[in-house]
Structure formats: structure tokens, C-alpha cells
Coordinates of N, CA and C in Angstrom, one line a residue:
X1 N 103.1 -65.4 227.1 CA 104.0 -63.8 226.9 C 105.0 -63.8 226.0
X2 N 105.3 -65.0 225.3 CA 106.1 -64.7 224.2 C 105.9 -64.2 222.9
X3 N 104.3 -64.3 223.0 CA 103.3 -63.8 221.6 C 102.7 -62.5 222.3
X4 N 102.7 -62.3 223.0 CA 102.7 -60.7 223.8 C 103.6 -60.0 223.0
X5 N 105.1 -60.2 223.0 CA 106.0 -59.4 223.2 C 105.7 -59.1 221.4
X6 N 105.8 -60.3 220.6 CA 105.9 -60.5 219.4 C 104.9 -59.5 218.8
X7 N 103.8 -59.6 219.5 CA 102.9 -58.5 218.8 C 102.7 -57.1 219.4
X8 N 103.3 -57.1 220.4 CA 103.5 -55.6 220.7 C 104.6 -55.3 219.6
X9 N 105.7 -56.0 219.2 CA 106.8 -55.2 218.7 C 105.9 -55.1 216.9
X10 N 105.2 -56.4 216.6 CA 104.7 -55.8 215.3 C 103.9 -54.7 215.4
X11 N 103.0 -54.5 216.1 CA 102.0 -53.5 216.7 C 103.1 -52.2 216.6
X12 N 104.0 -52.1 217.3 CA 104.7 -51.0 217.3 C 106.2 -50.2 216.0
X13 N 105.6 -51.5 215.4 CA 106.5 -50.8 213.8 C 106.0 -49.8 213.4
X14 N 106.8 -48.8 213.0 CA 106.7 -47.4 212.4 C 106.2 -46.3 213.8
X15 N 105.9 -47.0 214.6 CA 105.9 -45.5 215.9 C 106.9 -45.4 216.6
X16 N 107.4 -43.9 216.5 CA 108.3 -43.6 217.4 C 108.2 -42.7 218.2
X17 N 109.0 -42.6 219.0 CA 109.0 -42.1 220.7 C 110.0 -41.1 220.6
X18 N 110.2 -39.7 220.9 CA 110.9 -38.9 221.3 C 111.3 -38.6 222.6
X19 N 112.3 -38.5 223.2 CA 112.2 -38.0 224.5 C 113.2 -36.5 224.2
X20 N 112.4 -35.5 224.8 CA 112.9 -33.9 224.7 C 114.0 -34.0 226.0
X21 N 114.9 -33.1 225.4 CA 115.9 -32.4 226.9 C 115.3 -31.6 227.0
X22 N 115.7 -31.4 228.6 CA 115.6 -29.8 229.7 C 115.4 -28.7 228.6
X23 N 114.9 -27.6 228.8 CA 115.4 -26.4 228.1 C 115.2 -25.3 228.9
X24 N 115.3 -24.0 229.1 CA 115.5 -23.1 229.7 C 113.5 -22.6 230.1
X25 N 112.9 -23.3 229.1 CA 111.5 -22.9 229.7 C 111.1 -24.1 229.9
X26 N 110.1 -24.2 230.4 CA 109.5 -25.3 230.6 C 108.6 -26.2 229.5
X27 N 109.2 -27.3 229.2 CA 108.6 -28.3 228.0 C 107.4 -28.3 228.1
X28 N 106.6 -28.4 228.5 CA 105.0 -28.6 228.9 C 104.5 -27.2 228.3
X29 N 105.1 -26.1 228.6 CA 104.3 -24.7 228.0 C 105.0 -24.4 226.5
X30 N 106.2 -24.6 226.3 CA 106.4 -24.7 225.0 C 105.8 -25.5 224.3
X31 N 105.3 -27.2 224.6 CA 104.9 -27.7 223.6 C 103.3 -27.5 223.6
X32 N 102.8 -27.1 224.7 CA 101.2 -27.3 224.9 C 100.5 -25.8 225.2
X33 N 101.5 -25.0 225.9 CA 100.5 -23.9 226.3 C 101.6 -22.4 226.2
X34 N 101.9 -22.3 225.1 CA 102.8 -21.4 225.1 C 102.3 -20.0 225.8
X35 N 100.8 -19.5 225.4 CA 100.1 -19.0 225.8 C 100.8 -18.1 227.5
X36 N 101.2 -19.0 228.2 CA 101.9 -19.0 229.7 C 103.0 -18.6 229.5
X37 N 103.8 -18.0 228.6 CA 104.9 -17.5 228.6 C 105.2 -15.9 228.0
X38 N 103.6 -15.4 228.0 CA 103.5 -14.1 227.5 C 103.3 -13.6 228.7
X39 N 102.6 -12.3 228.8 CA 101.8 -11.5 230.0 C 100.7 -12.0 230.2
X40 N 99.8 -12.1 231.3 CA 98.4 -11.9 231.2 C 97.7 -11.5 230.2
X41 N 96.9 -12.1 229.3 CA 95.9 -11.5 228.5 C 96.6 -11.1 227.0
X42 N 97.8 -11.5 227.2 CA 98.7 -10.9 225.9 C 98.4 -11.8 224.3
X43 N 98.8 -12.9 225.0 CA 98.5 -13.9 223.6 C 96.9 -14.1 223.4
X44 N 96.0 -13.9 223.8 CA 94.5 -14.1 223.6 C 94.4 -12.6 222.7
X45 N 95.1 -11.6 222.9 CA 95.0 -10.6 221.9 C 95.4 -10.5 220.7
X46 N 96.3 -11.8 220.2 CA 96.9 -11.9 219.1 C 96.3 -12.6 218.0
X47 N 96.5 -11.8 216.9 CA 95.6 -12.6 215.8 C 96.0 -14.1 215.9
X48 N 95.3 -14.8 215.0 CA 95.5 -16.3 214.7 C 96.3 -16.6 214.2
X49 N 96.9 -15.7 213.2 CA 98.7 -16.0 212.8 C 99.6 -16.0 213.7
X50 N 99.7 -15.1 214.6 CA 100.5 -14.7 215.5 C 100.6 -15.8 216.4
X51 N 99.4 -16.2 216.7 CA 99.1 -17.5 217.7 C 100.0 -18.4 217.4
X52 N 99.5 -19.0 216.1 CA 99.6 -20.1 215.2 C 101.1 -20.0 215.3
X53 N 102.0 -19.0 214.9 CA 103.3 -19.3 214.5 C 104.0 -19.4 216.0
X54 N 103.3 -18.8 217.1 CA 104.1 -18.8 218.8 C 103.8 -20.5 218.8
X55 N 103.1 -21.0 219.0 CA 102.5 -22.3 219.0 C 103.7 -23.1 218.6
X56 N 103.9 -23.0 216.9 CA 104.4 -23.7 216.4 C 106.0 -23.7 216.8
X57 N 106.6 -22.4 217.2 CA 107.9 -22.0 217.6 C 108.1 -23.1 218.9
X58 N 106.9 -22.6 219.8 CA 107.3 -23.6 220.9 C 107.8 -25.1 220.8
X59 N 107.0 -25.7 219.9 CA 107.0 -26.8 219.6 C 108.3 -27.1 218.9
X60 N 108.5 -26.6 217.9 CA 110.0 -26.4 217.4 C 111.3 -26.2 218.6
X61 N 111.5 -25.8 219.3 CA 112.0 -25.8 220.3 C 112.2 -26.6 221.3
X62 N 110.8 -27.2 221.4 CA 111.0 -28.7 222.4 C 112.2 -30.1 221.7
X63 N 111.7 -29.8 220.1 CA 112.4 -30.8 219.4 C 113.6 -30.4 218.8
X64 N 114.5 -29.4 219.0 CA 115.4 -28.5 218.5 C 115.6 -28.1 216.8
X65 N 114.4 -27.9 216.5 CA 114.5 -27.6 215.4 C 114.4 -26.2 215.8
X66 N 115.7 -25.6 215.6 CA 116.0 -24.4 216.4 C 115.7 -23.1 215.5
X67 N 116.5 -23.5 213.9 CA 116.1 -22.0 212.9 C 114.8 -22.4 212.3
X68 N 114.1 -23.1 212.6 CA 112.3 -23.4 212.2 C 111.8 -22.7 213.2
X69 N 112.2 -22.5 214.7 CA 111.4 -21.9 215.8 C 111.7 -20.5 215.4
X70 N 113.0 -19.9 215.2 CA 113.4 -18.3 214.6 C 112.6 -18.3 213.7
X71 N 112.3 -18.7 212.4 CA 111.2 -18.1 211.7 C 109.8 -17.9 211.7
X72 N 109.3 -19.3 212.8 CA 108.0 -18.9 213.2 C 108.0 -17.9 214.4
X73 N 109.0 -17.7 215.1 CA 109.1 -16.4 216.1 C 108.9 -15.2 215.5
X74 N 109.8 -15.0 214.4 CA 110.5 -13.6 213.8 C 108.6 -13.5 212.9
X75 N 108.1 -14.5 212.5 CA 106.7 -14.4 211.2 C 105.9 -14.0 212.2
X76 N 105.7 -14.3 213.5 CA 104.6 -14.1 214.6 C 104.8 -12.7 214.8
X77 N 106.1 -12.5 215.3 CA 106.4 -11.0 215.7 C 105.9 -9.8 214.6
X78 N 106.2 -10.4 213.5 CA 106.2 -9.5 212.5 C 104.3 -9.2 212.1
X79 N 103.7 -10.2 212.5 CA 102.3 -9.9 212.7 C 101.8 -8.8 213.6
X80 N 102.5 -8.5 214.5 CA 102.3 -7.6 215.5 C 103.1 -6.5 215.0
X81 N 104.1 -6.3 214.5 CA 104.8 -5.0 213.8 C 103.5 -4.4 213.0
X82 N 103.3 -5.2 211.9 CA 102.3 -5.0 210.8 C 101.0 -4.2 212.1
X83 N 100.7 -4.5 213.0 CA 99.4 -4.4 213.9 C 99.9 -3.1 214.4
X84 N 100.8 -2.8 215.0 CA 101.7 -2.0 215.5 C 101.5 -0.8 214.8
X85 N 102.1 -0.5 213.8 CA 101.9 0.2 212.6 C 100.7 0.7 212.3
X86 N 99.6 -0.4 212.1 CA 98.4 0.3 211.3 C 97.9 0.9 212.7
X87 N 97.9 1.0 214.1 CA 97.6 1.5 214.8 C 98.2 3.1 215.2
X88 N 99.3 3.4 214.6 CA 100.3 4.3 215.3 C 99.8 5.2 213.7
X89 N 99.8 4.5 212.7 CA 100.2 5.0 211.1 C 98.5 5.4 210.8
X90 N 97.6 4.5 211.3 CA 96.6 4.5 210.7 C 96.5 4.3 209.1
X91 N 97.3 3.1 208.4 CA 97.5 3.0 207.1 C 97.6 1.9 207.3
X92 N 97.3 0.9 206.2 CA 97.9 -0.5 205.9 C 98.9 -0.6 206.1
X93 N 99.9 -1.5 206.4 CA 101.3 -2.0 205.7 C 101.4 -2.8 204.8
X94 N 100.7 -2.8 203.9 CA 100.4 -3.7 202.7 C 101.8 -3.7 202.3
X95 N 102.6 -4.4 201.6 CA 103.8 -4.5 200.9 C 104.9 -3.9 201.2
X96 N 105.1 -3.5 202.8 CA 106.3 -2.8 203.0 C 107.4 -3.7 203.5
X97 N 108.5 -3.6 204.0 CA 109.5 -4.2 204.7 C 109.5 -3.9 206.5
X98 N 109.7 -5.0 207.1 CA 109.9 -4.1 208.4 C 110.4 -2.8 208.4
X99 N 112.0 -3.0 207.9 CA 112.6 -1.5 207.8 C 111.5 -0.4 207.4
X100 N 110.6 -0.7 206.4 CA 109.9 0.5 206.5 C 109.2 0.9 207.2
X101 N 108.8 0.1 207.8 CA 107.8 -0.1 208.9 C 108.2 0.8 210.1
X102 N 109.6 0.3 210.4 CA 109.7 0.7 211.4 C 110.8 2.4 211.6
X103 N 111.2 2.6 210.2 CA 111.7 3.8 209.8 C 110.2 4.9 209.6
X104 N 108.8 4.3 209.1 CA 107.9 5.2 209.7 C 107.4 5.3 210.8
X105 N 107.2 4.4 211.8 CA 107.1 4.6 213.2 C 107.8 5.4 213.8
X106 N 109.1 5.4 213.6 CA 110.6 6.3 214.1 C 110.5 7.4 214.2
X107 N 110.1 7.7 212.8 CA 110.0 9.0 212.3 C 108.4 10.1 212.2
X108 N 107.6 9.2 212.9 CA 106.3 9.9 213.3 C 106.6 10.9 214.1
X109 N 106.1 12.3 212.9 CA 106.2 13.7 213.8 C 104.8 14.3 214.3
X110 N 103.3 13.8 214.3 CA 102.4 14.3 214.4 C 101.8 13.3 215.2
X111 N 100.6 13.7 216.3 CA 99.4 13.0 216.9 C 100.1 12.0 217.8
X112 N 99.6 11.0 218.1 CA 100.4 10.0 219.2 C 101.3 8.7 218.7
X113 N 102.5 9.1 219.2 CA 103.7 8.5 218.9 C 103.9 6.8 219.5
X114 N 103.9 6.0 218.7 CA 104.7 4.8 219.7 C 105.6 5.2 220.7
X115 N 105.9 3.9 221.3 CA 107.1 4.0 222.3 C 108.3 4.0 222.0
X116 N 109.0 4.8 221.9 CA 110.6 4.6 221.5 C 111.5 3.7 222.1
X117 N 111.1 3.1 222.9 CA 111.9 2.0 223.3 C 112.0 0.7 222.6
X118 N 110.0 0.3 222.6 CA 109.2 -0.7 221.7 C 110.0 -0.3 220.4
X119 N 109.7 0.6 219.8 CA 110.4 1.0 218.6 C 112.2 0.4 218.5
X120 N 113.0 1.0 219.2 CA 114.2 0.2 219.2 C 114.5 -1.0 219.7
X121 N 114.0 -1.6 220.4 CA 113.7 -3.1 220.4 C 113.2 -3.9 219.0
X122 N 112.5 -3.4 218.5 CA 111.8 -4.0 217.4 C 113.1 -3.9 216.2
X123 N 113.8 -2.3 216.2 CA 114.7 -2.2 215.2 C 115.9 -2.8 215.3
X124 N 116.2 -3.7 216.7 CA 117.1 -4.6 216.8 C 117.0 -5.9 216.8
X125 N 115.8 -6.5 216.8 CA 114.8 -7.8 216.4 C 115.4 -7.5 214.6
X126 N 114.9 -6.7 214.3 CA 115.0 -6.7 212.6 C 116.7 -6.7 212.4
X127 N 117.4 -6.1 213.0 CA 119.0 -6.1 212.3 C 119.6 -7.3 212.9
X128 N 119.6 -7.6 214.0 CA 120.2 -9.0 214.8 C 119.7 -10.2 214.2
X129 N 118.3 -10.1 214.1 CA 117.9 -11.7 214.1 C 117.1 -11.6 212.9
X130 N 115.7 -11.3 212.3 CA 115.0 -11.1 211.5 C 115.9 -10.9 209.8
X131 N 116.5 -10.0 209.6 CA 117.4 -10.1 208.5 C 118.4 -10.9 208.3
X132 N 119.2 -11.5 209.2 CA 120.2 -13.0 209.2 C 119.4 -14.0 208.8
X133 N 117.9 -14.0 209.4 CA 117.3 -15.5 209.6 C 116.5 -15.3 208.3
X134 N 116.1 -14.5 207.8 CA 115.6 -14.5 206.6 C 116.3 -14.8 205.5
X135 N 117.7 -14.6 205.4 CA 118.5 -14.6 204.1 C 119.4 -15.8 204.5
X136 N 119.5 -16.6 204.0 CA 120.6 -17.6 204.6 C 122.2 -17.7 205.4
X137 N 121.7 -16.6 206.1 CA 122.8 -16.5 206.6 C 123.1 -16.9 208.2
X138 N 122.0 -17.7 208.7 CA 122.0 -17.7 210.2 C 121.6 -18.9 210.3
X139 N 122.5 -20.1 210.9 CA 121.2 -21.3 211.6 C 121.7 -20.9 213.1
X140 N 120.5 -21.3 213.9 CA 120.3 -20.9 215.1 C 120.6 -22.9 216.2
X141 N 121.0 -22.1 217.3 CA 121.2 -23.4 218.0 C 120.5 -23.0 219.2
X142 N 119.9 -24.2 219.9 CA 119.0 -24.6 221.1 C 119.1 -22.9 221.8
X143 N 119.9 -22.5 222.2 CA 120.8 -21.3 222.8 C 119.7 -20.0 222.7
X144 N 120.3 -19.9 221.3 CA 120.1 -18.5 220.4 C 118.2 -18.2 220.4
X145 N 118.0 -19.8 219.7 CA 116.6 -19.5 219.9 C 115.8 -19.3 220.8
X146 N 116.6 -19.8 222.3 CA 115.6 -19.4 223.3 C 115.6 -17.5 224.0
X147 N 116.9 -17.2 224.0 CA 117.1 -16.3 223.8 C 116.2 -15.0 222.6
X148 N 116.1 -15.8 221.8 CA 115.3 -14.8 220.5 C 113.9 -14.7 221.3
X149 N 113.6 -16.0 221.4 CA 112.1 -15.9 222.2 C 111.8 -15.2 223.5
X150 N 112.6 -15.2 224.0 CA 112.5 -13.8 225.1 C 112.1 -12.7 224.9
X151 N 113.2 -12.1 223.9 CA 113.1 -11.0 223.2 C 112.0 -10.6 222.4
X152 N 111.7 -11.7 221.9 CA 109.9 -11.4 220.8 C 109.2 -11.1 221.9
X153 N 109.3 -12.5 222.9 CA 107.9 -12.3 223.8 C 107.9 -10.9 224.5
X154 N 109.0 -10.3 224.5 CA 109.5 -9.1 225.5 C 108.4 -8.0 224.8
X155 N 108.7 -7.9 223.6 CA 108.5 -7.0 222.7 C 106.9 -6.8 222.4
X156 N 106.7 -8.4 221.9 CA 105.2 -8.4 221.8 C 104.2 -8.2 222.9
X157 N 104.6 -8.3 224.2 CA 103.8 -8.1 225.5 C 103.7 -6.5 225.2
X158 N 104.9 -5.7 225.0 CA 104.9 -4.2 225.0 C 104.2 -3.6 223.8
X159 N 104.0 -4.3 222.5 CA 103.5 -3.8 221.3 C 102.0 -4.5 221.9
X160 N 101.4 -5.3 222.2 CA 100.2 -5.6 222.8 C 99.4 -4.6 223.7
X161 N 100.2 -4.4 224.8 CA 100.2 -3.2 225.5 C 99.5 -2.2 225.1
X162 N 100.3 -1.4 224.6 CA 100.2 -0.2 223.6 C 99.0 -0.2 222.8
X163 N 98.8 -1.4 221.8 CA 97.6 -1.4 221.3 C 96.3 -1.4 221.7
X164 N 96.4 -2.1 222.8 CA 94.6 -1.8 223.8 C 94.2 -1.0 224.2

């Protein structure tokens, strides 16, 4: 028995175990099945890059890397903002900022217009979260980033429904 403990200790050197704390979202959904936090069929309609970013955000929340999670959440949301823009304005959003994209969406005068509630949500996300996060003005705590995830899941669900 003494040799078994010594062997186990030697074999485990350099192996780390992490214990996660409870979050408002189920930790297994955050780490392994983030798609279950979105409306049915929303996640499967996201581009690969957005799926990657939301998946990474979930893992960052699990391990309480809150500011990193915020970057991924906002980046995943931006992928959809660009798709949303392309759907309504029928042109590529290349080189444009969130602000420019949202101004054009908000001021669209002819043809089918985007839902003003969705556009207002996106403007709020840009002003309240995206801009302070993109510049070194904001460090998130675990509660704030879970709020951000909620807000962004809501608006992504809305955008995907409109894009379909």
C-alpha cells in the first residue's frame, strides 16, 4: 500500500484538478453544451466562429475568467450583427464598426426594416458593454459577465429568428 501511494503521487505530479463553483447557469451547459442556453435551433444556425466564441465564453465563465468570457460573448454577438446587417442592407459589412453598422440599420429608410427593438438592444450592448470591453476600461466580475451572456443570448435569438 505504501508503494501504491508513492506511485500515485509520482504519476500525478503536474496534473491539476479544478473545482468549479455554482453559477446561475448550469455548469455542464456552460462547459459542454452551450447550445442548450439558446432558443431551439438558434445555435445550429450560428456560423462556426460564433459557435466557437459562445462555447469558449461558457468555459471562461465556468473557470471565472470573466473578462475573457466577455470578449468571446461580444465577438460571437458581433458575428451575428454582421449577418444581420448583410440581410437588411444587402451589402458586406467589411471594415465597418458596430456603431456604423447599427446606424445604417437604424436609419434604413426603404424596403424591409430590422426590428427596432432588436436594433435598440444592439445599441445598448455596444454602448454599455462592447465599447468599454474593447478598450481597457472594464474588468468583469462573474455576475456581470453572466448578465452580459443573458443579454447577448436574447439578442442573438432575436437576430437569428429575423434572419431565417
